[in-house]
Coordinates of C-alpha atoms and ligand atoms in Angstrom, one line a residue:
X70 CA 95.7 134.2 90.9
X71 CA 96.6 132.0 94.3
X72 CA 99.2 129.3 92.3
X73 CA 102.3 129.9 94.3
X74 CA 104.7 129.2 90.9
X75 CA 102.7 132.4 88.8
X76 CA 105.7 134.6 89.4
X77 CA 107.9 131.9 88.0
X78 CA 106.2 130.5 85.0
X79 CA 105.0 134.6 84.2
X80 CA 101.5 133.7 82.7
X81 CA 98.4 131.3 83.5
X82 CA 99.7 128.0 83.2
X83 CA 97.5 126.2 80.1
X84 CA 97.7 122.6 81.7
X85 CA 96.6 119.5 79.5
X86 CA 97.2 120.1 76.1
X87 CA 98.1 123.8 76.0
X88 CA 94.2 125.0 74.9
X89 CA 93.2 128.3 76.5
X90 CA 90.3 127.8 78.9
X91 CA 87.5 130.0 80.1
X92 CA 86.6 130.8 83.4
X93 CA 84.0 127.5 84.0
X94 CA 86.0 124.7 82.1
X95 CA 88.0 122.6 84.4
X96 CA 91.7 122.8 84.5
X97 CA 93.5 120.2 86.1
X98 CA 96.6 121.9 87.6
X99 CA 99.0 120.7 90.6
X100 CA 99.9 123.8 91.5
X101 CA 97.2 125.6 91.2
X102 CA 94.1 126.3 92.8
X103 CA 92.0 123.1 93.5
X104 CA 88.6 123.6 92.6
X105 CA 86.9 121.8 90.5
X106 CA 83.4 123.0 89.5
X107 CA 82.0 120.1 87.9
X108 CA 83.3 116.6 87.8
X109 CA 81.2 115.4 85.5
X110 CA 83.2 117.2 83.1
X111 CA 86.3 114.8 84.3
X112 CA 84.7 112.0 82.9
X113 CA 83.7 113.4 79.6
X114 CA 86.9 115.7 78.8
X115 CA 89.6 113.9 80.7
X116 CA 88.3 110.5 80.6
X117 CA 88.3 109.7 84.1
X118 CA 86.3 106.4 85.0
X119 CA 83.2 106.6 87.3
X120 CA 83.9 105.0 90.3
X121 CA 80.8 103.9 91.0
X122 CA 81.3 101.3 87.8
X123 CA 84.0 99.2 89.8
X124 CA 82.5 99.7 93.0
X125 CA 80.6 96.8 93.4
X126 CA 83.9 94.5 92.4
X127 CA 85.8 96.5 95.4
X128 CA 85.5 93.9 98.4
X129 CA 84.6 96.1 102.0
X130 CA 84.6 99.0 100.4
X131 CA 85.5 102.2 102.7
X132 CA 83.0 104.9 102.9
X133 CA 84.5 107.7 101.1
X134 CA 83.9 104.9 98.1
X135 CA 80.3 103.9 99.7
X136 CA 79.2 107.6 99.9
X137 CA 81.2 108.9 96.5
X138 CA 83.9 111.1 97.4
X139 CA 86.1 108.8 95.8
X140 CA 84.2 109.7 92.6
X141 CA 86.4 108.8 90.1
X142 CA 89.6 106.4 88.9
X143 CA 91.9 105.1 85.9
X144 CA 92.2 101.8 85.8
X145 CA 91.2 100.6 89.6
X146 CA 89.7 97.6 88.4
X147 CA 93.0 96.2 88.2
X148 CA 93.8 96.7 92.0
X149 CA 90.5 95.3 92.9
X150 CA 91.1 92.4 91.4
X151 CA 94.4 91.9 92.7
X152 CA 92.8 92.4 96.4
X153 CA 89.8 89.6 95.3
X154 CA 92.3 86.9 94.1
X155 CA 94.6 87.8 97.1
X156 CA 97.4 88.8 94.7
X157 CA 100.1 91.5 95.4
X158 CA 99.0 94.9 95.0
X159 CA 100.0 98.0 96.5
X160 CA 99.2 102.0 97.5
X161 CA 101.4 105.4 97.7
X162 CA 100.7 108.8 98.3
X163 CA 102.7 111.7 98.6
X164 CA 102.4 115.1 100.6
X165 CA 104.0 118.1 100.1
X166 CA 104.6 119.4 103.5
X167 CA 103.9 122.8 102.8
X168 CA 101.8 123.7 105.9
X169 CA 99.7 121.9 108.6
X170 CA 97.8 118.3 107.4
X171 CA 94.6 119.3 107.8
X172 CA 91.1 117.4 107.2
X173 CA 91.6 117.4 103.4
X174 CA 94.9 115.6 103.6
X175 CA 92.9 113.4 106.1
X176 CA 91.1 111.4 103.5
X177 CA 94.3 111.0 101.4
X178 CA 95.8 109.5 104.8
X179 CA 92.3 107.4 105.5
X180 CA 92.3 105.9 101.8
X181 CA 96.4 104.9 102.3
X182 CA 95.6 103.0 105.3
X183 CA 92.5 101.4 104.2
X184 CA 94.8 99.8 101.6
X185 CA 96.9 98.5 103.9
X186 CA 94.6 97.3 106.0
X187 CA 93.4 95.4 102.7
X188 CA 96.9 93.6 102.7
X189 CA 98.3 96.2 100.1
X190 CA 101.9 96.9 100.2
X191 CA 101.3 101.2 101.1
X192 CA 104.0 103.9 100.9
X193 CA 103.8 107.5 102.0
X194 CA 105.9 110.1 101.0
X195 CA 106.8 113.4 102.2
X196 CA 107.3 115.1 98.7
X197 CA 109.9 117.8 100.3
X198 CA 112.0 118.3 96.8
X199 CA 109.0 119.2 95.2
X200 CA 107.8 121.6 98.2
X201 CA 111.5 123.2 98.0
X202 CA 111.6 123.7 94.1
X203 CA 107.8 124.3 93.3
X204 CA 106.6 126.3 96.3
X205 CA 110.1 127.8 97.4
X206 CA 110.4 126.1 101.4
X207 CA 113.1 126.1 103.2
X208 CA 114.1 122.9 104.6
X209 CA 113.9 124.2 108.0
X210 CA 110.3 124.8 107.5
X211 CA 110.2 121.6 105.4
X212 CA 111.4 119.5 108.0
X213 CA 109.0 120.6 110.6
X214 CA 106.1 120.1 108.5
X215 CA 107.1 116.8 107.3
X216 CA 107.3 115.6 110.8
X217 CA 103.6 116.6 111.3
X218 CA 102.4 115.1 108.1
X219 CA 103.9 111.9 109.3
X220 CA 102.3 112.0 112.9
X221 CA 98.9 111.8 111.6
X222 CA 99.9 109.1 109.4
X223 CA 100.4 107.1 111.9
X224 CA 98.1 108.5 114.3
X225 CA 95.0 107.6 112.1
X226 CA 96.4 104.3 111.8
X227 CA 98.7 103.8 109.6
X228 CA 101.2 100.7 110.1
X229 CA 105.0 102.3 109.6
X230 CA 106.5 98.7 110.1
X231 CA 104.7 97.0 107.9
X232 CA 104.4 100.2 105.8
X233 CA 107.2 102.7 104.2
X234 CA 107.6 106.1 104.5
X235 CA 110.2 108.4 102.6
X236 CA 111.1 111.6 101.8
X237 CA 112.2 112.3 98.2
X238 CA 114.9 113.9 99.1
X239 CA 117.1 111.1 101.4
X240 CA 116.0 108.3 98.8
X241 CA 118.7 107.7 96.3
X242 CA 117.0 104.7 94.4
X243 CA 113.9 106.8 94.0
X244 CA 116.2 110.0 92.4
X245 CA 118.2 106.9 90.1
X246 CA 114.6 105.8 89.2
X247 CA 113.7 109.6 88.5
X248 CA 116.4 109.9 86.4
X249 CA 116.0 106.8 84.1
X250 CA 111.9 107.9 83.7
X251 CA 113.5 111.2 82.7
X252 CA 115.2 110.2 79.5
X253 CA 111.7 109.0 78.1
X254 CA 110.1 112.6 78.7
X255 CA 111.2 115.5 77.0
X256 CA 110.2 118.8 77.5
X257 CA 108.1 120.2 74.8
X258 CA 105.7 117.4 76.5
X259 CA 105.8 119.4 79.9
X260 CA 105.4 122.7 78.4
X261 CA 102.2 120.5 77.6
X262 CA 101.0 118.9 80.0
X263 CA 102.0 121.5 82.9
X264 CA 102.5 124.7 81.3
X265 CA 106.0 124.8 81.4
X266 CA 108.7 127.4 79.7
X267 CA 111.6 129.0 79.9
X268 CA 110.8 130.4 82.8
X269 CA 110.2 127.1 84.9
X270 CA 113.3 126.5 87.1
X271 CA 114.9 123.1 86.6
X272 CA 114.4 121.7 89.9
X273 CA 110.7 122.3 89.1
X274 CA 111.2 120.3 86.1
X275 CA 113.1 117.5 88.2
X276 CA 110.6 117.5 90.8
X277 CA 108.2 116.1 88.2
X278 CA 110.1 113.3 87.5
X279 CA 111.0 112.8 90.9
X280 CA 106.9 112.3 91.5
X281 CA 106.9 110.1 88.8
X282 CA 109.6 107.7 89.9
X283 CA 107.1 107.7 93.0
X284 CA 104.2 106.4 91.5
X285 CA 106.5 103.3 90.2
X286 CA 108.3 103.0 93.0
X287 CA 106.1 100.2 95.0
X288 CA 106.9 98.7 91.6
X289 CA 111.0 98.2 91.8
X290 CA 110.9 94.8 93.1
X291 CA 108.4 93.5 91.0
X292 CA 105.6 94.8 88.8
X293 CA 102.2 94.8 90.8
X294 CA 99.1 96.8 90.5
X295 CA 99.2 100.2 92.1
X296 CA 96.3 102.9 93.0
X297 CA 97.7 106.1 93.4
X298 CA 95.0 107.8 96.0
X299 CA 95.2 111.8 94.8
X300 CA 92.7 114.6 94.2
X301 CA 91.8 115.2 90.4
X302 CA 94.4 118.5 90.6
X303 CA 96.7 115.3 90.6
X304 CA 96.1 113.6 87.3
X305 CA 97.8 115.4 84.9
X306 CA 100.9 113.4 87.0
X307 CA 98.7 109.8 86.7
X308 CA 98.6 109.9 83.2
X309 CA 102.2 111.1 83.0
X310 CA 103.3 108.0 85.1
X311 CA 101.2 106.0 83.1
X312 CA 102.7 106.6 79.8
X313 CA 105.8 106.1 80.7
X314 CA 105.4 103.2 82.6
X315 CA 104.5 102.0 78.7
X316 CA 107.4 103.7 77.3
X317 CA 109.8 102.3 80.0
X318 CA 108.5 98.8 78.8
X319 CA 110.8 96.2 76.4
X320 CA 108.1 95.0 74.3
X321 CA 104.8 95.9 73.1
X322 CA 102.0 93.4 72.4
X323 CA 99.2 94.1 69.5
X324 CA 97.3 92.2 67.2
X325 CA 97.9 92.2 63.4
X326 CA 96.6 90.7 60.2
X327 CA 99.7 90.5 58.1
X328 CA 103.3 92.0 58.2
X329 CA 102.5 95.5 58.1
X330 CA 102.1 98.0 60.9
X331 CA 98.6 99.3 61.6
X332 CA 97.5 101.8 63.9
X333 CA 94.4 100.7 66.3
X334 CA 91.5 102.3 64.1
X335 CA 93.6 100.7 60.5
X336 CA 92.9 97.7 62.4
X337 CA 89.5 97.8 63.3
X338 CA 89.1 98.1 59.3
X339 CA 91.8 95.2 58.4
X340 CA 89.5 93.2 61.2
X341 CA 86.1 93.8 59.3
X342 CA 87.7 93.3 56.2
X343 CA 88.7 89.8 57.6
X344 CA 85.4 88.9 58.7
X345 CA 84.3 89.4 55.5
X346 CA 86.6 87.4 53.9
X347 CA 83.9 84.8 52.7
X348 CA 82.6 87.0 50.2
X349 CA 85.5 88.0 47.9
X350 CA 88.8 85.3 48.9
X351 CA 88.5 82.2 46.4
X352 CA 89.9 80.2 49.4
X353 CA 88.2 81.5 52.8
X354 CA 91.8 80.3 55.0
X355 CA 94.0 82.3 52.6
X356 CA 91.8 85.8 51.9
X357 CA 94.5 88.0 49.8
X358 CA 95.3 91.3 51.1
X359 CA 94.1 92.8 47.4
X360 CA 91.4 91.5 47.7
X361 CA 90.4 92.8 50.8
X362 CA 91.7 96.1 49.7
X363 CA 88.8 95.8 47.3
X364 CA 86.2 94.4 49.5
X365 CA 86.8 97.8 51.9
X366 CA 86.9 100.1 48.9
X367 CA 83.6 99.7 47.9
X368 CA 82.3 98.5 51.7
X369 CA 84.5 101.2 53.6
X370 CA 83.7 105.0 54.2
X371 CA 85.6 106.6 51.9
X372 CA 85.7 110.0 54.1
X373 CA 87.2 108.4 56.9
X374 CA 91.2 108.7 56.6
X375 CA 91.8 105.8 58.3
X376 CA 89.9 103.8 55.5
X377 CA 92.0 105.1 52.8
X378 CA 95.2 104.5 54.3
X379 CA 94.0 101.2 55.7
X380 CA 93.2 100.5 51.9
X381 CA 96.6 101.5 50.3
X382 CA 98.5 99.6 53.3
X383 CA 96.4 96.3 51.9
X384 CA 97.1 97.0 48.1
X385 CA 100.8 97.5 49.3
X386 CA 100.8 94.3 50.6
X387 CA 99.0 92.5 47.2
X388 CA 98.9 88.7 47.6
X389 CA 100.1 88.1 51.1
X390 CA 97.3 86.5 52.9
X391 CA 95.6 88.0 55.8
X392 CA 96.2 86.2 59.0
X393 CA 95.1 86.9 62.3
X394 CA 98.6 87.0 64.8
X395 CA 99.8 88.8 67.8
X396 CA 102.7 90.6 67.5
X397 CA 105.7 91.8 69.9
X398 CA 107.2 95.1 68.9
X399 CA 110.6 96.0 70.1
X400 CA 109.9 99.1 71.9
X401 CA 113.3 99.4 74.8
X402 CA 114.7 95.8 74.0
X403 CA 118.0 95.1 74.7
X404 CA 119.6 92.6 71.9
X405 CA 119.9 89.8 74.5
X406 CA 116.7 90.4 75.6
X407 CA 114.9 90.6 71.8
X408 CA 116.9 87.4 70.9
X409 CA 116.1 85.4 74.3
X410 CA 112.3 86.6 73.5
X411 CA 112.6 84.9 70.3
X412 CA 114.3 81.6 72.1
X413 CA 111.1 81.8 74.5
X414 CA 108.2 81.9 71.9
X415 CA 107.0 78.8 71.2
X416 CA 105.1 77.3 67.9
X417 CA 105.0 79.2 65.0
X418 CA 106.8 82.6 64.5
X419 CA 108.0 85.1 62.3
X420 CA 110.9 87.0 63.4
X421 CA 111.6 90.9 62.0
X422 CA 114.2 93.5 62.6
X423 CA 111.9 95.5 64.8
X424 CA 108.8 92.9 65.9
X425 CA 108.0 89.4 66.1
X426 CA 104.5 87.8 64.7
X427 CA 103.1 84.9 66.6
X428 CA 100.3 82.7 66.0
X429 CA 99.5 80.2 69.1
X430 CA 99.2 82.9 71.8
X431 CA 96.6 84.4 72.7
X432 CA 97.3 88.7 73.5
X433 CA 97.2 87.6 77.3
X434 CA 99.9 85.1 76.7
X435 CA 101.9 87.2 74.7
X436 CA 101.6 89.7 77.3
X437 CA 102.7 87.5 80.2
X438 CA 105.9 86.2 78.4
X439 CA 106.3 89.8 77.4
X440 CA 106.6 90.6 80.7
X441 CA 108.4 87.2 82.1
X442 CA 111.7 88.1 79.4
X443 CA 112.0 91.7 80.5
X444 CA 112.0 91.4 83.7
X445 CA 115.0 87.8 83.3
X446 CA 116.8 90.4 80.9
X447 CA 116.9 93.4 83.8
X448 CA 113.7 95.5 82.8
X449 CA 111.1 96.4 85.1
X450 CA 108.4 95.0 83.8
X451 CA 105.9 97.8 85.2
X452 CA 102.3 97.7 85.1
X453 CA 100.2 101.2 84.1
X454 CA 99.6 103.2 87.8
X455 CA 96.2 103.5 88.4
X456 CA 94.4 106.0 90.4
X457 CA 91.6 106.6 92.7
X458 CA 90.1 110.3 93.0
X459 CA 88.0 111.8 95.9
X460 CA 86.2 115.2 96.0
X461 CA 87.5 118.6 97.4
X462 CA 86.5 119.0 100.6
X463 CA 84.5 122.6 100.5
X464 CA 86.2 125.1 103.0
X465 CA 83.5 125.7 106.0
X466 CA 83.3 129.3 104.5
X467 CA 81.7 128.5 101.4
X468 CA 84.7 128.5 99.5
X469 CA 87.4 126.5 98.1
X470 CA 89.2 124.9 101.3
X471 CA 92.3 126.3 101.4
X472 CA 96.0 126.3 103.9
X473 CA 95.6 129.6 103.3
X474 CA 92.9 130.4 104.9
X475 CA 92.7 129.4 108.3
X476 CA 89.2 129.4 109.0
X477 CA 88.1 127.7 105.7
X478 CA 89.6 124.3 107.1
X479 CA 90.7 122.6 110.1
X480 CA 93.9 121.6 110.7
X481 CA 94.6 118.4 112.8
X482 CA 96.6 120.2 115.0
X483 CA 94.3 122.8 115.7
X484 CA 92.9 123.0 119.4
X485 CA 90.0 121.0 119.9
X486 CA 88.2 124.0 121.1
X487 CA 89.2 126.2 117.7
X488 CA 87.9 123.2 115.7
X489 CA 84.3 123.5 117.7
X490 CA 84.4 127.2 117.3
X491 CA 85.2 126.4 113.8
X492 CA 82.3 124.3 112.8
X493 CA 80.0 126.3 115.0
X494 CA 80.6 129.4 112.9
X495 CA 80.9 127.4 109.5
X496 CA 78.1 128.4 106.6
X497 CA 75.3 125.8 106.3
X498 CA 72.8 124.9 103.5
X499 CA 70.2 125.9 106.2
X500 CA 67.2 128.0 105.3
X501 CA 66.8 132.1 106.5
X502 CA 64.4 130.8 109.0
X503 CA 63.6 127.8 111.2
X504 CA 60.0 128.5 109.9
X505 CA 61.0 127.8 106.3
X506 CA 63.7 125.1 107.4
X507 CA 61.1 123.0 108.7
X508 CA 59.1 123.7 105.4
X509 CA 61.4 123.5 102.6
X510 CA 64.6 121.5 104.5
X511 CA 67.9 122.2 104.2
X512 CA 69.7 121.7 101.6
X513 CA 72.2 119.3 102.6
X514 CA 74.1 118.9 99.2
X515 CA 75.3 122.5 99.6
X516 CA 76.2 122.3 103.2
X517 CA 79.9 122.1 104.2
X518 CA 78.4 121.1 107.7
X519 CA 77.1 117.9 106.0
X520 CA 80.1 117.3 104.5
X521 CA 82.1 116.9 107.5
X522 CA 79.6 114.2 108.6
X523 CA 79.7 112.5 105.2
X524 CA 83.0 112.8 105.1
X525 CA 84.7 112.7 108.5
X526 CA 82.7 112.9 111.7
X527 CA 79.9 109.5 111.0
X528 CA 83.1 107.5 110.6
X529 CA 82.1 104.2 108.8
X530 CA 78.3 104.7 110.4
X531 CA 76.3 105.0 107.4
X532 CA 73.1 104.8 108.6
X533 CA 74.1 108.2 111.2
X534 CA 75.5 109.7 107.8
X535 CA 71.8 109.2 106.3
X536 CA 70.0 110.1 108.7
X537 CA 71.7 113.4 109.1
X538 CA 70.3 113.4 105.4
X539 CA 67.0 112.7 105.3
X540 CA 66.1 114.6 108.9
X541 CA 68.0 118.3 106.8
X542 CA 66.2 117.5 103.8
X543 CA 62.9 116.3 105.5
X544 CA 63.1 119.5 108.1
X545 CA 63.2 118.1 111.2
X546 CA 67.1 118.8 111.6
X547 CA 67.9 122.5 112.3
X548 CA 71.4 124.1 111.5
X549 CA 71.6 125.1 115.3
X550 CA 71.7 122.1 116.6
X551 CA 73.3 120.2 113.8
X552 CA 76.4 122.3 114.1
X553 CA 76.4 121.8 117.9
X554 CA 76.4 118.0 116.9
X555 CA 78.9 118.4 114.6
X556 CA 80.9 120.9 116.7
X557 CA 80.9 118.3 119.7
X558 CA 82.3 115.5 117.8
X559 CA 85.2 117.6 115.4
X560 CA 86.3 118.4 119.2
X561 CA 86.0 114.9 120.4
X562 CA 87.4 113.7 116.6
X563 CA 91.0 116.4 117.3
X564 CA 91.3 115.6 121.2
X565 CA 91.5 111.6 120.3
X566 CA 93.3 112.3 117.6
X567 CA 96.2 114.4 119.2
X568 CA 96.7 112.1 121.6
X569 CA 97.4 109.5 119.4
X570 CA 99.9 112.3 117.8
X571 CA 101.6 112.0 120.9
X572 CA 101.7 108.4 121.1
X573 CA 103.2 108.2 117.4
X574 CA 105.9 110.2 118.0
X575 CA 108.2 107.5 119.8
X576 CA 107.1 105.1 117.4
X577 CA 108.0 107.9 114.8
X578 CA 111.7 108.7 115.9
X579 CA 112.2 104.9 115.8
X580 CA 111.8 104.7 112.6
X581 CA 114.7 104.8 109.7
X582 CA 113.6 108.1 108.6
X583 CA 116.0 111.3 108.3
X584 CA 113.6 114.1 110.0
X585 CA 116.1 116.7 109.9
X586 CA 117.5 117.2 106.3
X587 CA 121.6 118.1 105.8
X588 CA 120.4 120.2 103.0
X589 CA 120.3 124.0 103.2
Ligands
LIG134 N1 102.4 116.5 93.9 C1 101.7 116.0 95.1 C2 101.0 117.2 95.8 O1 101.1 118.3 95.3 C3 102.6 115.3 96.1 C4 103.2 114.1 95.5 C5 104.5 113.8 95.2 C6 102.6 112.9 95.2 N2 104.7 112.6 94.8 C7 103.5 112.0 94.7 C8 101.2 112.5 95.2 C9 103.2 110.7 94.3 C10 100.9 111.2 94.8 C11 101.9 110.3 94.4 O2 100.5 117.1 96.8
LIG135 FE1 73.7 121.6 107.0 FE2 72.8 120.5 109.3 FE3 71.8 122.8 108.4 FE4 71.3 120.6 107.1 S1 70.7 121.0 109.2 S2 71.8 122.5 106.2 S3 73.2 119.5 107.3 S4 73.9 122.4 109.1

């Protein structure tokens, strides 16, 4: 086992959902070992979105999205639109500074600024109260790895006036955020979701909700889309943040036939029900609830549990007549702000102890004034995070790239001439021969060496990037020289890049950022 937090949680952490997994099902961990051995399976068990489905709605897309390493998302749509219509929108990341950055941080920085660049409001973090309580640093070492993570930042381009950068640690609104997100989690859901006991030490605990008040925190001044740029290990946290950004919310909006609560598949069945209310109400406007009760008896599959209760619910309700209406639900409403939700809604409305029934809005509407009487009544008003995934980087050894192991990544830091040496003695997908190279080609999928074109060393030059491609899989490119190319440019990619490190750090210790923590 590599996870740094086995000693303290005592067994294999079970993440997402608690079931007991095999050696080739993917577990989404964030402290454990990222590898992930087939993300197709994200799609199907996790329900990840393809990113290639909202791809052609992203306007100048950067490559990692052009060439799939960003290969997955929840909910991005929503920031691409924002960027379209020129709305607000904004990006965060966070970095536990647990070692050098290296070239798999890299595209986390790459896809931050490319955000910004877009015109989106983009935070990095230094997650240093998670690297203390999770992975046991010091803050001496903290601080001097935070300072490096930050360098590169701004070295690759990102913009720290127009920007913000934090540490967890120094920001007290973040921590009072933390703490309000808190009291809608409790922990039998973390035991859950992370694979937390009794073991887990608190600060571990509070380092989770410290991330999530992250992932809202672009949020605080006003609601606004937000794409979370992570690797998968990361999304047991998205959908965290996501739920709670829900939970943290005044009012719910659904829809609903008549006064009683249905769940959304109870109202799939009230809704065909109501669409066949020609056929069994005397008077089509006023279709009975009985009646339909009726209608879904003999209609409905009576094995489906959903059916049956959907059924009783509409005997229950006997003569009240079905009615298509949106309806508020009270979910965190303060009294002033339920009553001043009921002063807002206009036209026709039924008012309840716990929700509200409405009949000239349309959900969108609803939604929107939802929204507008939280936020005049002090609530946040948040919108659901959304996410953006990219692929491991695989470690120039074969492996899983890894801090760990030196020579399975390259650090930005490293020496120009270690990176060359690096890449010249990485593995390739190259054949046992030239002979058979030529025949067969290389097998570029497989080849780290490939990667770090696709990935890092082409840049934005697609057409390079391809023709890499086809010349290893056509034959004509030999590992040899290919590494030598690559080689050349990782050390031309590190010597440029350092010396914008050097640049950055006057801009750096400008900045109104604590670098070296009173904590001990
Ligand atoms: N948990 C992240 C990691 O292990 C770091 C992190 C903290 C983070 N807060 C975040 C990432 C908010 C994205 C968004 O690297
Ligand atoms: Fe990899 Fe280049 Fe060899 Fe192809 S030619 S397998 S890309 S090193």
């Amino acid at each position: 086992m590599t996870r740094d937090d086995s000693s303290e949680t005592g067994r294999e952490p079970v993440p997402d959902g608690g079931t007991a997994t095999g050696e080739d099902d993917v577990v989404l961990d964030p402290w454990g070992s990222a590898t992930v051995s087939d993300y197709r399976k994200l799609f199907e068990e996790f329900g990840i979105e393809e990113f290639d489905d909202v791809l052609p709605d992203v306007p100048n897309p950067h490559y990692l999205m052009r060439r799939s390493v960003i290969f997955g998302d929840r909910g991005y749509r929503r920031v691409a639109e924002a960027m379209r219509n020129d709305e607000p929108f904004a990006a965060l990341s966070g970095f536990m500074p647990t070692g050098d950055p290296h070239i798999g941080h890299k595209l986390v920085f790459d896809e931050l600024i490319w955000h910004q660049q877009q015109g989106g409001d983009t935070y990095g973090l230094i997650a240093d109260l998670e690297a203390h309580s999770a992975r046991g640093l010091s803050w001496e070492e903290i601080d001097e790895h935070a300072r490096d993570y930050l360098l590169s930042l701004i070295a690759l381009g990102f913009d720290p006036e127009e920007g913000t950068l934090y540490r967890q640690s120094e920001n007290r609104e973040l921590q009072d955020l933390a703490f309000e997100l808190g009291s809608k989690a409790n922990f039998s859901e973390f035991q859950s979701i992370y694979g937390f006991d009794g073991e887990t030490n608190v600060s571990h605990v509070q380092s989770v909700v410290t991330q999530m008040a992250d992932i809202l925190y672009p949020q605080l001044s006003e609601p606004k889309p937000t794409v979370i740029p992570v690797g998968p290990d990361q999304d047991p946290h998205v959908r965290l943040a996501r739920d709670l950004a829900v939970r943290m919310r005044y009012f719910g909006v659904t829809k609903a036939y008549a006064s009683f609560e249905a769940d959304e598949e109870e109202l799939s069945h009230v809704a065909a029900a109501y669409e066949a209310r020609k056929e069994y109400a005397d008077d089509p406007d006023m279709p009975r609830c009985e009646d339909a009760a009726a209608w879904l008896a003999e209609h409905g599959d009576s094995d489906v549990p959903a059916v049956e209760t959907t059924i009783s619910k509409l005997e229950n309700a006997g003569m009240e007549p079905l009615r298509p209406r949106v309806r508020f639900l009270d979910r965190n409403a303060t009294e002033e702000a339920y009553d001043s939700l009921i002063d807002a809604i206009e036209g026709e409305k039924r008012v309840f102890d716990e929700h509200i029934d409405v009949f000239d809005y349309s959900r969108e509407d609803a939604k929107a004034l939802a929204r507008e009487v939280e936020m005049d009544n002090g609530g946040y008003g948040f919108i659901m995070p959304s996410s953006i995934y990219h692929r491991f980087m695989t470690g120039l050894t074969g492996g899983k790239m890894s801090s760990s192991i030196p020579a399975s990544h390259i650090s930005l830091m490293d020496d120009p001439e270690d990176g060359y040496d690096k890449v010249k003695s990485a593995t390739t997908g190259g054949r046992e021969t030239a002979e058979k190279q030529r025949e067969l080609g290389g097998k570029a999928d497989e080849c780290p060496v490939y990667e770090l074109y696709a990935y890092l060393l082409a840049g934005d030059d697609d057409e390079f990037t391809k023709r890499v491609y086809d010349e290893c899989v056509g034959g004509e490119r030999l590992c040899g020289d290919c590494k030598e190319q690559a080689a050349q440019l990782m050390r031309e990619f590190l010597e440029d890049h350092q010396e914008k490190r050097e640049e950055a750090e006057e801009l750096l210790d400008g900045l109104d950022i604590e670098l070296g923590s009173s904590r001990r």
